XYZ file of C-alpha atoms in Angstrom:
154
model
C -117.990 93.983 11.029
C -120.023 95.005 8.128
C -121.204 98.312 9.931
C -117.611 98.907 11.058
C -116.473 98.658 7.417
C -119.155 101.006 6.289
C -118.265 103.632 8.835
C -114.650 103.443 8.047
C -115.381 103.983 4.206
C -117.736 106.836 4.998
C -115.135 108.445 7.170
C -112.495 108.039 4.241
C -115.043 109.481 1.707
C -115.652 112.660 4.045
C -112.097 113.143 4.521
C -111.389 113.004 0.786
C -114.437 115.309 -0.063
C -113.274 117.790 2.637
C -109.719 117.920 1.225
C -111.098 118.490 -2.459
C -113.327 121.201 -1.277
C -110.527 123.137 0.692
C -108.285 122.703 -2.424
C -111.258 124.316 -4.550
C -111.694 127.081 -2.125
C -107.911 127.856 -2.151
C -108.077 127.955 -5.941
C -110.941 130.186 -5.934
C -109.453 132.574 -3.418
C -106.175 132.618 -5.187
C -107.903 133.584 -8.523
C -109.923 136.268 -6.759
C -106.812 137.844 -5.284
C -105.037 137.636 -8.785
C -107.984 139.336 -10.392
C -107.908 141.956 -7.560
C -104.127 142.524 -8.296
C -104.749 142.985 -11.986
C -107.611 145.536 -11.445
C -105.516 147.438 -9.023
C -102.458 147.422 -11.567
C -104.799 148.688 -14.175
C -106.059 151.539 -11.889
C -102.479 152.405 -10.859
C -101.318 152.758 -14.563
C -104.276 154.701 -15.403
C -103.454 157.214 -12.756
C -100.153 157.675 -14.568
C -101.592 158.742 -17.844
C -102.472 162.327 -16.533
C -98.836 162.799 -15.722
C -95.920 163.642 -18.131
C -92.204 163.382 -18.332
C -90.333 161.647 -15.558
C -93.127 161.787 -13.102
C -95.045 159.567 -15.531
C -92.139 157.274 -15.712
C -91.705 157.184 -12.010
C -95.481 156.518 -11.506
C -95.365 153.635 -14.110
C -92.294 152.186 -12.487
C -94.149 152.264 -9.189
C -97.315 150.749 -10.574
C -95.231 147.826 -12.231
C -93.233 147.200 -9.203
C -96.381 147.042 -6.958
C -98.103 144.716 -9.244
C -94.941 142.306 -9.588
C -94.325 142.367 -5.854
C -98.062 141.621 -5.143
C -97.951 138.693 -7.566
C -94.794 137.275 -6.187
C -96.207 137.719 -2.493
C -99.450 135.908 -3.523
C -97.442 133.039 -4.887
C -95.306 132.965 -1.759
C -98.631 132.742 0.189
C -99.824 129.707 -1.465
C -96.430 128.141 -2.142
C -94.672 128.248 1.110
C -91.382 127.027 -0.189
C -88.260 129.069 0.452
C -87.797 129.544 -3.231
C -91.158 131.339 -3.431
C -90.411 133.284 -0.432
C -87.018 134.457 -1.587
C -88.549 135.187 -5.144
C -90.925 137.528 -3.479
C -88.183 139.283 -1.401
C -86.078 139.499 -4.670
C -88.973 140.933 -6.708
C -89.614 143.604 -4.113
C -86.049 144.755 -3.922
C -86.030 144.720 -7.814
C -88.946 146.898 -7.919
C -87.657 149.429 -5.427
C -84.242 149.705 -7.346
C -86.247 150.303 -10.590
C -88.232 153.221 -9.018
C -85.146 154.664 -7.266
C -83.442 154.589 -10.769
C -86.486 156.505 -12.357
C -86.470 159.047 -9.693
C -82.850 159.810 -10.216
C -83.605 160.612 -13.860
C -84.954 163.832 -12.792
C -81.473 164.831 -11.637
C -78.457 166.160 -13.545
C -74.648 165.729 -13.428
C -73.072 164.849 -10.188
C -76.300 164.845 -8.381
C -77.834 162.082 -10.567
C -74.603 160.161 -10.389
C -74.791 160.388 -6.469
C -78.596 159.544 -6.640
C -77.715 156.292 -8.875
C -74.995 155.353 -6.469
C -77.198 155.614 -3.505
C -79.891 153.571 -5.297
C -77.471 150.907 -6.288
C -75.949 150.685 -2.740
C -79.440 150.363 -1.320
C -80.245 147.690 -3.677
C -77.149 145.745 -2.947
C -77.626 146.042 0.721
C -81.175 144.597 0.259
C -79.812 141.823 -1.827
C -77.112 140.929 0.713
C -79.912 141.075 3.626
C -82.174 138.720 1.558
C -79.136 136.411 0.954
C -78.122 136.298 4.693
C -81.793 135.593 5.677
C -82.221 132.790 3.313
C -78.570 131.435 4.074
C -79.597 131.562 7.858
C -82.756 129.459 7.084
C -80.794 126.953 5.199
C -78.374 126.514 8.028
C -81.142 126.171 10.515
C -83.002 123.714 8.541
C -79.697 121.702 7.863
C -79.108 121.558 11.639
C -82.572 120.355 12.444
C -83.185 118.075 9.402
C -86.501 120.004 8.595
C -86.996 121.347 5.329
C -89.799 123.416 3.685
C -88.416 122.583 0.240
C -90.142 120.117 -1.835
C -88.015 117.275 -2.474
C -86.493 117.228 -6.048
C -87.109 114.383 -8.438
C -84.214 112.796 -10.252
């Protein structure tokens, strides 16, 4: 009996230690990925310094969008909630829109107006697709009763 209790206690301790080790490894991996994103963003921004005018503005917008998207996707990788997934998709769409607007700044008159209208239309389409995708997920989880969202405390 005493041997059986010792075996159970040892198994439980091993399980907790393994879980704690996995959590530490996840934190270390996430921190390493965050550092890599920061370093890449600095390098991307440094490349923009040699440019001038609108080319520099476009380059900076691209670097900023790339960094924000990478951070949102990293968050979604570790926080698998629908909210984090949607935030990553929204962040990517916003970044693409900001870059498109900067590219339009090179143009003049009607050409610029058309470019801005196209950028806005593309952005609105992307937002609608994201909305539809996540509405569909809500509908499918409501039908099955499965949710990936964390329960809210009241």
